[in-house]
Amino acid sequence: MAAPFPSSLDFIGHNMPSRIECEIHDLVIEGRLPEEINGTWFHLVPDPQFPPLLGEDVYISGDGMIRAFRFESGRIHFRQRYIQTERWKLERAAGRALYGLYRNPFTDDPSVRGKGRGVANTTPIFHGGRLLALKEDSRAWELDPRTLETLGEFDYNGKLRSQTMTAHPRLDPETGELYFFGYEAGGLATRDVAYCVANRDGELVREDWFQVPYCSLMHDFIVTKEHAVFPVFPVTCDLERLKAGGSHWAWDPSKETWFGVMPRDGKVSDMRWFRAPPCFVFHFLNGYTEGSRVHVDACYSDVPAFAFIREAGGLHIGPDRIRGQLVRWTFDLSKPGDRVEETPLGPPGDMPRVADKDLMVDYEIGYYMNYNPEFGPPINTGPANVGFNAVTRIELKTGKLTTLPVGATNTAQEHVHIASKQPGHEGYLAFIVDRHDENQAEVWVVEAQHLDRGPIARAKIPLRLRCGVHGNWVPAEAL
Ligand code: V55
Ligand code: FE
């Protein structure tokens, strides 16, 4: 008999593990889905198949479950399936959890010592003809994009030396190259970072290692047409703490924030380091180079959004006390010194997104999600224990904001942008809306340019969908 899950915030209410693998052919849709939307939206969610070995764990440790929404001829077909990692298979065979705390192998059952810990639960990307499920503490897992079957762990055919691969690779839409990195590349708690490039065919063509000032949670980075920027925020790992059975990450505001900036095709030894006060960023909206100036647009927060990271650093505050903002950081390479210019852009939020065509270049429009207390009380969902209740469109050149609240008893999961083929059309956003009043979900499709008009189509899903992390849209012709 399966044991119960814990009664902590990451496991109760909407965060209760779902463990449902399913398929719904032809979702019921209210409104009209434009026929030009033709492709598959892949989305990943952590969903632990067993209660934690040690009685507790965090949301982001859950086994990867892949969701696929296939949009075709005005219809949507839905499927979700577990990713059968080595870890998932070993635990399924044992009938219980064998791995201990998030990113702490010293807490594992001896039977899995040295076996893969990856859960592939963060970002699905389609590149070089492969669908990959990414998790930053390990290597990618390759999936069949049609059946969602797990094909195996992916290491660029034996070429990748880094033990890890970020869940936030950066695509150059013009060249088709995928820029990525791995941190703790040489092992647990190391300062090794691998900077990597895969060409449009999905072959690894570059891997260069360097060291960051300290081992840090490097969740995302920025690549422009000319530069790569590696952020180092003061959320640190310590091997002795791991050996003592402690948290992989702890907030440590005694350290500064560092940014390594290098020419993207240059040498890692040419990295120039900039410094700023302690803060934390999970995600960057976009970045671009303008002459000698490199701009990086970030979903800033004064302290990390995840309670377990704050608490391991001794900071016990609720999510309502975190201050955030959308900010632009500028690194001027023509000036001496190590200081960063900062320009406020917009209200707090996360899950930022631009149209693929705007990646890496000067751009006008971005989209991101917010929790705004004016729209309703907080609802515990997802790893930050507060769900988003609005989506915002920002015009970067004018500062103009357009916001769509999703309803006081609803929350929204990360949106994906879908390009339109119509000239002058800004495309669409699609996102899951959790209906907490009825314990079900919907997929909302909105016209990006007219976000505030609300959904043009709402697809009904007669199930609670646990809060996912990231997704990506793959046009039918690419598949
Ligand atoms: C994040 C998510 C992760 C992770 C580290 O959203 C950071 C941030 C879903 O896994 O391992
Ligand atoms: Fe992320």
mmCIF file of N, CA and C and ligand atoms in Angstrom, residues 122 168 219 283 469-470, ligand 2:
data_model
loop_
_atom_site.group_PDB
_atom_site.id
_atom_site.type_symbol
_atom_site.label_atom_id
_atom_site.label_comp_id
_atom_site.label_asym_id
_atom_site.label_seq_id
_atom_site.Cartn_x
_atom_site.Cartn_y
_atom_site.Cartn_z
ATOM 1 N N THR A 122 12.015 19.928 -15.663
ATOM 2 C CA THR A 122 11.950 21.393 -15.731
ATOM 3 C C THR A 122 11.545 21.980 -17.092
ATOM 4 N N HIS A 168 17.703 26.053 -18.971
ATOM 5 C CA HIS A 168 17.452 27.273 -19.745
ATOM 6 C C HIS A 168 18.505 27.508 -20.817
ATOM 7 N N HIS A 219 20.414 29.385 -12.467
ATOM 8 C CA HIS A 219 19.243 28.764 -13.099
ATOM 9 C C HIS A 219 19.100 29.125 -14.571
ATOM 10 N N HIS A 283 14.751 33.912 -13.637
ATOM 11 C CA HIS A 283 14.591 33.969 -15.093
ATOM 12 C C HIS A 283 14.851 35.335 -15.704
ATOM 13 N N VAL A 469 6.276 23.618 -14.692
ATOM 14 C CA VAL A 469 7.391 24.551 -14.666
ATOM 15 C C VAL A 469 7.427 25.249 -16.034
ATOM 16 N N HIS A 470 8.177 24.716 -16.989
ATOM 17 C CA HIS A 470 8.308 25.399 -18.271
ATOM 18 C C HIS A 470 7.774 24.559 -19.428
HETATM 19 FE FE FE B 2 13.217 28.067 -14.904
#
